[in-house]
Amino acid sequence: MRVLILDPFHGAAGDMITAALLDCGADKDIVVRAMKAVVAEPKISRVTRAGIQALWIETKALPVHRTLDEVLERLDAATPHMPEPAMAMARRVFERINTAEEEVHGGHVHFHEVGADDAIADIVGACTALHTLEVDRVHILPVTLGHGTGTGSHGTFPIPAPATAAILRHTNLATISGIHVGELCTPTGAALLAEFQAAAGAPGELPAYTIKALGYGAGTRDPAHAPNVLRAMIVETTGTTGGHPEDTVDILETNIDDVSGEMIAHAIGRFMDAGARDASATPIVMKKGRPGYLIRVICLPETSTQIAELMARELGTLGIRCIPSVHRFIAERTVEEIDVEIAGTRKKLLVKLGWMHGSVYTLKAEFEPARELAAELGIPVRDVLRVVEEQARRQIQS
């Protein structure tokens, strides 16, 4: 399993998260293109913070006060320049911030520091960077908040800032104050970490792992007593139980009979975007002989409460059953490039392999690359999938 571990031991801000992910191997060209769509091209440089080398991102923009709708309009400008899942995540980050601001200040709030173009660019950059890393899970270590007071557009505030505290209240993120005076975790940083955890799922206790990539994102300050950096690691887990990896999940269920097929399909997509491992709708006969659907969502225990609330909002249901801590078997899997030749065209396409006792027992061609090749060649996608899998089997067995 490919896991991103974020270690905000000196706090978290949007620019630090983006920089750490870039230093850990995120696609710089794609990230910079997305950020440029919001503000001028960011300056990315390597700096030293208390002896640790790290990437530093600087985006220049004037302070602006905006509503959520105005921020989303700014995001619209970046839509053609970033992957759709990353854009959807960026919108959810700002929805988290908006919810927190409304809790603190009441309705019809204006974003202040987090509404400036540089903050929008940081969120766009971080979400795009996470997308390009293609990780299976995100594991976030305790977030250092700092202590004391700070100063912002609303005057002097306690640390953590009220919006930061409101965002963290709706998560399972562990936090500590730390020994350093000042604001170490910003609302932008808290919202990004919260969304990363919800979207990619915190695995709880990690099994043994090997470190594949390491990166540091620098903050602006450079105190002598501690490195002002956020660390990111890409790791491959190696832990197994009974010879095969295991996962612990919750199963959420509800019966509905008054929601259209279009709304069910939309809701299932929302559940998957929110970090569900699987979601399905099964036709059933309910009490009094009424036809309906059983909606079943499989998710991590860490995200079950949030996804249950999402199920209630999207489906309008008044009750959701939770079957907690169900263990499921997970085959070891890899994704590999296979050289294939179809209709005189040679391509490298991706195939997902399932392993058991050191041997491949199942394989499946990745659909999207096969669909693109089918469109390019003008042949049915099922033919491409069949040829890719046949050639993959021959290559693996040879």
Short mmCIF file of C-alpha atoms in Angstrom, two decimals:
data_model
loop_
_atom_site.label_atom_id
_atom_site.label_comp_id
_atom_site.label_asym_id
_atom_site.label_seq_id
_atom_site.Cartn_x
_atom_site.Cartn_y
_atom_site.Cartn_z
CA MET A 1 0.00 0.00 0.00
CA ARG A 2 1.30 3.44 -0.96
CA VAL A 3 0.78 5.85 1.94
CA LEU A 4 1.53 9.55 2.33
CA ILE A 5 2.61 10.44 5.88
CA LEU A 6 2.43 14.12 6.79
CA ASP A 7 4.27 15.23 9.91
CA PRO A 8 3.29 18.80 10.88
CA PHE A 9 5.59 18.81 13.90
CA HIS A 10 6.09 22.56 13.46
CA GLY A 11 2.51 23.24 12.42
CA ALA A 12 0.92 23.50 8.98
CA ALA A 13 0.14 26.20 6.44
CA GLY A 14 -1.00 25.87 2.85
CA ASP A 15 2.33 26.85 1.31
CA MET A 16 4.23 24.43 3.58
CA ILE A 17 1.96 21.52 2.59
CA THR A 18 2.25 22.28 -1.13
CA ALA A 19 6.03 22.63 -0.91
CA ALA A 20 6.43 19.39 1.06
CA LEU A 21 4.39 17.44 -1.50
CA LEU A 22 6.43 18.91 -4.35
CA ASP A 23 9.65 18.01 -2.56
CA CYS A 24 8.26 14.49 -2.11
CA GLY A 25 7.75 14.02 -5.85
CA ALA A 26 4.47 15.68 -6.87
CA ASP A 27 4.35 16.79 -10.52
CA LYS A 28 5.78 20.32 -10.45
CA ASP A 29 4.58 21.30 -13.94
CA ILE A 30 0.97 20.36 -13.23
CA VAL A 31 1.00 22.03 -9.80
CA VAL A 32 2.55 25.27 -11.05
CA ARG A 33 0.12 25.42 -13.99
CA ALA A 34 -2.82 25.15 -11.60
CA MET A 35 -1.44 27.81 -9.26
CA LYS A 36 -0.68 30.18 -12.15
CA ALA A 37 -4.36 30.08 -13.07
CA VAL A 38 -5.13 31.87 -9.79
CA VAL A 39 -2.16 34.18 -9.32
CA ALA A 40 1.21 34.82 -10.95
CA GLU A 41 3.66 31.93 -11.24
CA PRO A 42 4.86 31.08 -7.73
CA LYS A 43 8.50 31.35 -6.79
CA ILE A 44 9.86 27.97 -5.70
CA SER A 45 13.29 27.84 -4.11
CA ARG A 46 15.33 25.65 -1.81
CA VAL A 47 16.05 27.14 1.60
CA THR A 48 17.43 26.02 4.96
CA ARG A 49 15.40 26.10 8.15
CA ALA A 50 17.44 25.39 11.30
CA GLY A 51 19.79 23.15 9.34
CA ILE A 52 17.15 21.27 7.30
CA GLN A 53 16.91 21.87 3.55
CA ALA A 54 13.36 22.38 2.32
CA LEU A 55 11.34 23.81 -0.55
CA TRP A 56 9.78 27.22 -0.07
CA ILE A 57 6.88 28.53 -2.15
CA GLU A 58 6.20 32.24 -2.37
CA THR A 59 3.00 33.55 -3.99
CA LYS A 60 2.51 37.29 -4.17
CA ALA A 61 -1.00 38.74 -3.91
CA LEU A 62 -2.77 41.64 -2.26
CA PRO A 63 -5.00 40.98 0.78
CA VAL A 64 -8.61 40.54 -0.34
CA HIS A 65 -11.85 39.95 1.55
CA ARG A 66 -14.16 37.57 -0.35
CA THR A 67 -17.31 35.53 0.25
CA LEU A 68 -17.38 31.80 -0.47
CA ASP A 69 -19.15 32.44 -3.79
CA GLU A 70 -16.44 34.90 -4.81
CA VAL A 71 -13.72 32.42 -3.89
CA LEU A 72 -15.44 29.70 -5.92
CA GLU A 73 -15.55 32.08 -8.89
CA ARG A 74 -11.77 32.44 -8.59
CA LEU A 75 -11.49 28.67 -8.54
CA ASP A 76 -13.52 28.49 -11.75
CA ALA A 77 -10.66 30.26 -13.51
CA ALA A 78 -8.34 27.39 -12.60
CA THR A 79 -10.73 24.61 -13.67
CA PRO A 80 -9.25 24.09 -17.18
CA HIS A 81 -5.74 23.95 -15.73
CA MET A 82 -6.04 21.25 -13.04
CA PRO A 83 -7.40 17.70 -12.69
CA GLU A 84 -11.11 17.55 -11.89
CA PRO A 85 -10.67 15.51 -8.64
CA ALA A 86 -8.17 18.09 -7.38
CA MET A 87 -10.60 20.92 -8.18
CA ALA A 88 -13.42 19.11 -6.36
CA MET A 89 -11.14 18.70 -3.33
CA ALA A 90 -10.15 22.39 -3.39
CA ARG A 91 -13.83 23.37 -3.33
CA ARG A 92 -14.45 21.10 -0.36
CA VAL A 93 -11.51 22.69 1.48
CA PHE A 94 -13.10 26.12 1.12
CA GLU A 95 -16.47 24.73 2.15
CA ARG A 96 -14.80 23.52 5.36
CA ILE A 97 -13.32 26.97 5.94
CA ASN A 98 -16.67 28.62 5.23
CA THR A 99 -18.47 26.35 7.68
CA ALA A 100 -15.91 27.19 10.36
CA GLU A 101 -16.11 30.93 9.68
CA GLU A 102 -19.90 30.81 9.94
CA GLU A 103 -19.64 28.96 13.25
CA VAL A 104 -17.34 31.66 14.59
CA HIS A 105 -18.76 34.83 13.02
CA GLY A 106 -22.30 33.93 11.92
CA GLY A 107 -23.76 33.78 8.42
CA HIS A 108 -22.67 35.68 5.30
CA VAL A 109 -19.03 35.80 6.31
CA HIS A 110 -16.15 37.17 4.27
CA PHE A 111 -12.92 35.25 4.08
CA HIS A 112 -10.01 37.45 5.11
CA GLU A 113 -6.50 36.06 4.95
CA VAL A 114 -7.74 32.78 3.44
CA GLY A 115 -9.62 34.66 0.72
CA ALA A 116 -6.50 36.24 -0.77
CA ASP A 117 -5.21 34.95 -4.10
CA ASP A 118 -2.07 33.48 -2.53
CA ALA A 119 -4.14 31.37 -0.11
CA ILE A 120 -6.37 30.20 -2.96
CA ALA A 121 -3.25 29.31 -4.96
CA ASP A 122 -1.86 27.37 -1.97
CA ILE A 123 -5.04 25.30 -1.69
CA VAL A 124 -5.18 24.69 -5.43
CA GLY A 125 -1.51 23.71 -5.40
CA ALA A 126 -1.79 21.36 -2.42
CA CYS A 127 -4.86 19.55 -3.77
CA THR A 128 -3.27 19.19 -7.20
CA ALA A 129 -0.01 17.95 -5.70
CA LEU A 130 -1.80 15.30 -3.64
CA HIS A 131 -3.66 14.13 -6.75
CA THR A 132 -0.45 13.69 -8.74
CA LEU A 133 1.17 11.60 -5.99
CA GLU A 134 -1.50 8.89 -6.47
CA VAL A 135 -1.40 7.56 -2.91
CA ASP A 136 -3.78 4.98 -1.45
CA ARG A 137 -3.95 6.51 2.02
CA VAL A 138 -2.96 9.63 3.94
CA HIS A 139 -1.72 9.33 7.51
CA ILE A 140 -1.35 12.56 9.48
CA LEU A 141 0.74 12.70 12.63
CA PRO A 142 -0.24 15.05 15.50
CA VAL A 143 -0.51 18.68 14.43
CA THR A 144 1.39 21.24 16.49
CA LEU A 145 -0.82 24.30 16.98
CA GLY A 146 1.35 26.68 19.01
CA HIS A 147 0.02 28.80 21.85
CA GLY A 148 -0.41 32.39 22.96
CA THR A 149 -2.16 35.03 20.87
CA GLY A 150 -1.96 36.27 17.31
CA THR A 151 -3.17 39.25 15.31
CA GLY A 152 -5.38 39.17 12.24
CA SER A 153 -8.06 41.14 10.43
CA HIS A 154 -10.41 40.71 13.42
CA GLY A 155 -7.78 41.93 15.90
CA THR A 156 -6.06 39.86 18.57
CA PHE A 157 -7.15 36.21 18.79
CA PRO A 158 -6.19 33.19 20.92
CA ILE A 159 -4.13 30.39 19.37
CA PRO A 160 -5.31 28.21 17.80
CA ALA A 161 -7.34 30.78 15.88
CA PRO A 162 -11.11 30.34 16.28
CA ALA A 163 -11.54 29.21 12.67
CA THR A 164 -8.69 26.70 13.02
CA ALA A 165 -10.24 25.25 16.18
CA ALA A 166 -13.66 25.05 14.50
CA ILE A 167 -12.21 23.17 11.52
CA LEU A 168 -10.32 20.71 13.72
CA ARG A 169 -13.40 20.07 15.86
CA HIS A 170 -15.00 18.23 12.94
CA THR A 171 -12.02 15.88 12.43
CA ASN A 172 -10.21 13.09 14.23
CA LEU A 173 -6.86 14.81 13.80
CA ALA A 174 -4.67 14.65 16.89
CA THR A 175 -3.22 17.98 18.01
CA ILE A 176 -0.70 19.27 20.54
CA SER A 177 0.10 22.81 21.65
CA GLY A 178 3.86 22.40 21.55
CA ILE A 179 6.37 24.65 23.26
CA HIS A 180 6.50 27.45 20.67
CA VAL A 181 4.65 30.74 21.01
CA GLY A 182 2.68 31.84 17.95
CA GLU A 183 0.26 30.45 15.37
CA LEU A 184 1.78 27.30 13.87
CA CYS A 185 -1.32 25.83 12.21
CA THR A 186 -3.40 28.20 10.06
CA PRO A 187 -7.05 27.73 9.03
CA THR A 188 -5.85 26.93 5.50
CA GLY A 189 -3.46 24.29 6.80
CA ALA A 190 -6.09 22.77 9.11
CA ALA A 191 -8.68 22.60 6.31
CA LEU A 192 -6.22 20.94 3.91
CA LEU A 193 -5.16 18.33 6.48
CA ALA A 194 -8.81 17.66 7.35
CA GLU A 195 -9.76 17.15 3.70
CA PHE A 196 -6.69 15.01 2.98
CA GLN A 197 -7.64 12.76 5.89
CA ALA A 198 -11.28 12.53 4.79
CA ALA A 199 -10.54 11.96 1.11
CA ALA A 200 -7.72 9.42 1.36
CA GLY A 201 -8.41 7.98 4.78
CA ALA A 202 -6.22 7.71 7.85
CA PRO A 203 -5.15 4.07 8.32
CA GLY A 204 -4.77 4.30 12.09
CA GLU A 205 -1.75 2.37 13.30
CA LEU A 206 0.56 1.86 10.34
CA PRO A 207 2.16 -1.54 9.83
CA ALA A 208 5.84 -1.76 9.02
CA TYR A 209 6.78 0.29 5.96
CA THR A 210 9.68 1.30 3.77
CA ILE A 211 10.30 4.96 2.93
CA LYS A 212 10.24 5.61 -0.82
CA ALA A 213 10.34 9.43 -0.93
CA LEU A 214 10.94 12.24 1.55
CA GLY A 215 10.23 15.96 1.31
CA TYR A 216 10.19 19.11 3.45
CA GLY A 217 8.08 22.23 2.98
CA ALA A 218 9.39 25.42 4.58
CA GLY A 219 7.47 28.16 6.33
CA THR A 220 8.41 31.81 5.97
CA ARG A 221 9.88 32.20 9.45
CA ASP A 222 13.32 30.81 10.29
CA PRO A 223 13.65 30.53 14.07
CA ALA A 224 16.99 29.27 15.31
CA HIS A 225 15.57 26.91 17.93
CA ALA A 226 13.49 24.62 15.65
CA PRO A 227 13.13 23.87 11.93
CA ASN A 228 10.03 25.62 10.58
CA VAL A 229 9.20 22.83 8.13
CA LEU A 230 6.49 20.26 7.44
CA ARG A 231 7.71 16.79 6.50
CA ALA A 232 6.08 14.48 3.93
CA MET A 233 6.98 10.84 3.32
CA ILE A 234 5.77 8.38 0.70
CA VAL A 235 5.98 4.88 2.14
CA GLU A 236 5.09 1.35 1.06
CA THR A 237 3.55 -0.69 3.86
CA THR A 238 4.78 -4.24 4.37
CA GLY A 239 2.71 -5.44 7.32
CA THR A 240 0.56 -8.55 6.86
CA THR A 241 -1.76 -10.67 8.97
CA GLY A 242 -2.03 -14.41 8.32
CA GLY A 243 0.00 -14.02 5.15
CA HIS A 244 -2.31 -11.38 3.62
CA PRO A 245 -2.88 -7.69 4.33
CA GLU A 246 -5.98 -6.86 6.36
CA ASP A 247 -8.02 -3.70 6.66
CA THR A 248 -10.59 -2.68 9.27
CA VAL A 249 -13.66 -0.94 7.92
CA ASP A 250 -17.13 0.18 9.01
CA ILE A 251 -20.22 -0.67 6.97
CA LEU A 252 -22.93 2.00 6.80
CA GLU A 253 -26.42 1.07 5.56
CA THR A 254 -29.76 2.75 5.05
CA ASN A 255 -33.01 1.89 3.22
CA ILE A 256 -34.60 4.52 0.97
CA ASP A 257 -37.73 4.56 -1.20
CA ASP A 258 -38.15 8.21 -2.13
CA VAL A 259 -34.91 9.13 -3.95
CA SER A 260 -34.50 9.10 -7.75
CA GLY A 261 -31.88 7.04 -9.57
CA GLU A 262 -30.07 10.20 -10.63
CA MET A 263 -29.78 11.35 -7.01
CA ILE A 264 -28.58 7.91 -5.88
CA ALA A 265 -25.86 7.92 -8.55
CA HIS A 266 -24.82 11.45 -7.50
CA ALA A 267 -24.78 10.47 -3.82
CA ILE A 268 -22.60 7.41 -4.45
CA GLY A 269 -20.10 9.64 -6.24
CA ARG A 270 -20.09 12.02 -3.27
CA PHE A 271 -19.46 9.14 -0.85
CA MET A 272 -16.48 7.96 -2.89
CA ASP A 273 -15.09 11.50 -3.10
CA ALA A 274 -15.39 11.74 0.70
CA GLY A 275 -13.15 8.70 1.19
CA ALA A 276 -15.50 5.70 1.07
CA ARG A 277 -13.79 2.47 0.06
CA ASP A 278 -16.92 1.27 -1.77
CA ALA A 279 -20.55 2.30 -2.19
CA SER A 280 -23.50 0.49 -3.76
CA ALA A 281 -27.28 0.54 -4.21
CA THR A 282 -29.23 -2.75 -4.17
CA PRO A 283 -32.95 -3.01 -5.09
CA ILE A 284 -35.02 -4.36 -2.16
CA VAL A 285 -38.65 -4.78 -1.15
CA MET A 286 -39.39 -2.75 1.96
CA LYS A 287 -42.20 -2.92 4.48
CA LYS A 288 -45.74 -2.85 3.05
CA GLY A 289 -44.32 -4.22 -0.20
CA ARG A 290 -42.82 -0.91 -1.33
CA PRO A 291 -39.82 -1.10 -3.70
CA GLY A 292 -36.70 0.68 -2.53
CA TYR A 293 -32.92 0.54 -2.34
CA LEU A 294 -30.39 -0.59 0.24
CA ILE A 295 -27.54 1.93 0.19
CA ARG A 296 -24.34 0.40 1.55
CA VAL A 297 -21.11 2.32 2.10
CA ILE A 298 -17.81 0.78 3.21
CA CYS A 299 -15.47 3.25 4.87
CA LEU A 300 -12.66 3.54 7.39
CA PRO A 301 -13.64 3.86 11.06
CA GLU A 302 -11.93 7.25 11.16
CA THR A 303 -14.31 8.67 8.53
CA SER A 304 -17.55 6.80 9.29
CA THR A 305 -19.16 9.62 11.25
CA GLN A 306 -18.45 12.18 8.55
CA ILE A 307 -19.69 9.88 5.77
CA ALA A 308 -22.81 8.95 7.76
CA GLU A 309 -23.62 12.65 8.04
CA LEU A 310 -23.03 13.01 4.30
CA MET A 311 -25.39 10.07 3.63
CA ALA A 312 -28.07 11.73 5.72
CA ARG A 313 -27.70 15.05 3.87
CA GLU A 314 -27.55 13.61 0.37
CA LEU A 315 -30.32 11.00 0.77
CA GLY A 316 -32.54 12.68 3.36
CA THR A 317 -32.58 9.51 5.44
CA LEU A 318 -33.31 9.68 9.16
CA GLY A 319 -31.41 6.59 10.23
CA ILE A 320 -28.14 4.92 9.23
CA ARG A 321 -26.99 1.55 10.56
CA CYS A 322 -23.31 1.20 11.39
CA ILE A 323 -21.67 -2.22 11.49
CA PRO A 324 -18.32 -1.34 13.08
CA SER A 325 -14.83 -2.80 12.73
CA VAL A 326 -15.34 -5.41 10.04
CA HIS A 327 -12.13 -7.05 8.84
CA ARG A 328 -11.71 -7.58 5.12
CA PHE A 329 -9.10 -9.49 3.15
CA ILE A 330 -7.03 -7.32 0.80
CA ALA A 331 -4.84 -8.98 -1.78
CA GLU A 332 -1.41 -7.54 -2.31
CA ARG A 333 -1.63 -5.48 -5.48
CA THR A 334 0.66 -3.67 -7.87
CA VAL A 335 0.10 -1.57 -10.98
CA GLU A 336 2.58 -2.19 -13.77
CA GLU A 337 3.17 -0.94 -17.31
CA ILE A 338 2.74 -3.56 -20.03
CA ASP A 339 3.99 -3.23 -23.61
CA VAL A 340 1.07 -4.02 -25.92
CA GLU A 341 0.50 -3.96 -29.66
CA ILE A 342 -3.01 -3.37 -30.99
CA ALA A 343 -3.93 -2.74 -34.62
CA GLY A 344 -0.30 -2.02 -35.45
CA THR A 345 0.07 0.50 -32.62
CA ARG A 346 2.48 -0.10 -29.73
CA LYS A 347 1.69 1.42 -26.34
CA LYS A 348 2.54 1.05 -22.69
CA LEU A 349 -0.69 0.52 -20.76
CA LEU A 350 -1.33 0.02 -17.06
CA VAL A 351 -2.46 -3.32 -15.61
CA LYS A 352 -3.41 -3.96 -11.98
CA LEU A 353 -2.04 -7.26 -10.65
CA GLY A 354 -3.30 -9.23 -7.65
CA TRP A 355 -0.68 -11.35 -5.85
CA MET A 356 -1.00 -14.39 -3.59
CA HIS A 357 1.94 -16.39 -2.22
CA GLY A 358 4.30 -14.63 -4.60
CA SER A 359 2.29 -15.35 -7.76
CA VAL A 360 -0.17 -13.30 -9.81
CA TYR A 361 -3.63 -14.83 -9.44
CA THR A 362 -5.65 -12.10 -11.14
CA LEU A 363 -5.06 -9.10 -13.37
CA LYS A 364 -7.15 -6.36 -14.87
CA ALA A 365 -6.34 -3.64 -17.39
CA GLU A 366 -6.86 -0.10 -16.10
CA PHE A 367 -9.97 1.21 -17.85
CA GLU A 368 -9.18 4.86 -18.57
CA PRO A 369 -5.91 4.32 -20.52
CA ALA A 370 -7.63 1.52 -22.46
CA ARG A 371 -10.61 3.75 -23.22
CA GLU A 372 -8.32 6.51 -24.52
CA LEU A 373 -6.50 4.07 -26.80
CA ALA A 374 -9.80 2.65 -28.05
CA ALA A 375 -10.98 6.15 -28.95
CA GLU A 376 -7.65 6.83 -30.69
CA LEU A 377 -7.87 3.64 -32.77
CA GLY A 378 -11.63 3.74 -33.33
CA ILE A 379 -12.25 0.25 -31.94
CA PRO A 380 -14.44 -1.00 -29.04
CA VAL A 381 -12.89 -0.56 -25.64
CA ARG A 382 -13.77 -4.16 -24.70
CA ASP A 383 -11.47 -5.35 -27.50
CA VAL A 384 -8.62 -3.23 -26.15
CA LEU A 385 -9.17 -4.52 -22.60
CA ARG A 386 -9.18 -8.14 -23.83
CA VAL A 387 -5.96 -7.73 -25.85
CA VAL A 388 -4.16 -5.88 -23.02
CA GLU A 389 -5.03 -8.58 -20.48
CA GLU A 390 -4.09 -11.43 -22.86
CA GLN A 391 -0.71 -9.86 -23.63
CA ALA A 392 -0.14 -9.05 -19.97
CA ARG A 393 -0.69 -12.70 -18.99
CA ARG A 394 1.77 -13.88 -21.64
CA GLN A 395 4.42 -11.38 -20.52
CA ILE A 396 4.01 -12.26 -16.83
CA GLN A 397 4.15 -16.01 -17.44
CA SER A 398 7.20 -15.80 -19.73
#
